[in-house]
Amino acid sequence: MDFFKQEVYEMRDTDKDWNEIAKTAPYWGVLSHDEFREPDAAALERFFKTGEDDVNYSWHIFNKIFGEFCPNSALDFGCGVGRLMVAMQKRIERLVGVDVADEMRRICSDNMIAAGATNFEVLKDIPEDQKFDWVNSVIVLQHIPAIRGYELIKKLWGPTKEGGSLSIQFSIYHDSTHINKLLEKSTYFTHDGEKVSMNLDLAKFDAGTMMMFDYDLGYVMSLLDLEDRAPLYIEHTNHGGHRGVWLFVRKPAPHITVEECSQ
């Protein structure tokens, strides 16, 4: 137990990294394309169009796999500058965004107000006293060490209403394109003839580095603890060799009455 606590204590402080990224390149921190480092008006339009596309696609998947999807409330974890929330506010009555970075939250609020949104909050922590029809997190958890991320997934599943929907994306492995990068930051590695074990010195990465971490898909499924034959939908994601999944699931409820959607 003492060893476990020591490992947690020495974990990479990604909250500090993201506060640094938010101060220097907030839009690039959300979508890592050069045009978003100092985006002009046209680049910002393209940036928010990607959020519109992702929200529309999620809407399509939930409707297709689980039936009528008409959330009145939603939580976006790792909301950043509001890439998804600006699109969500066109469809959803009440929104809560969560982001650890102070500057991200400030910019997100400004972008939401500029988009005409009124019924929203942007918080530092996941609220424990609210429930949501839709809880969402995309291209966020993969930047958080898994040992913390598993706890966050449980915290996101908790405020998902019975009959509500959860969509989360996370990384599950690196492909071979990243071997050399990892070797550069390793203190040592072992090879037993079949597999390689590597010890990384995360202190070698500068503050503000965008880190990527992998999750165990089986363990994530155990956290959701779904009923037998509960429907879910998974897609493969690939962010520059960081391979992951985008998981869509509806939380079981004894009796679900879904009203007609006006959207």
CSV table of N, CA and C in Angstrom, one decimal, residues 162-163 252-257:
chain,number,residue,atom,x,y,z
A,162,GLU,N,-30.1,7.4,-14.9
A,162,GLU,CA,-30.6,6.2,-15.4
A,162,GLU,C,-31.4,6.4,-16.7
A,163,GLY,N,-31.1,5.7,-17.7
A,163,GLY,CA,-31.6,5.9,-19.1
A,163,GLY,C,-30.9,7.0,-19.8
A,252,PRO,N,-28.5,1.7,-17.9
A,252,PRO,CA,-29.7,1.0,-17.8
A,252,PRO,C,-30.7,1.7,-16.9
A,253,ALA,N,-32.0,1.5,-17.2
A,253,ALA,CA,-33.1,2.0,-16.4
A,253,ALA,C,-34.2,1.0,-16.4
A,254,PRO,N,-35.0,0.8,-15.3
A,254,PRO,CA,-36.1,-0.2,-15.4
A,254,PRO,C,-37.1,0.2,-16.4
A,255,HIS,N,-37.5,1.4,-16.4
A,255,HIS,CA,-38.5,1.9,-17.4
A,255,HIS,C,-38.1,3.2,-17.9
A,256,ILE,N,-38.0,3.3,-19.2
A,256,ILE,CA,-37.6,4.5,-19.9
A,256,ILE,C,-38.7,5.0,-20.8
A,257,THR,N,-39.2,6.2,-20.6
A,257,THR,CA,-40.1,6.8,-21.4
A,257,THR,C,-39.4,8.0,-22.1
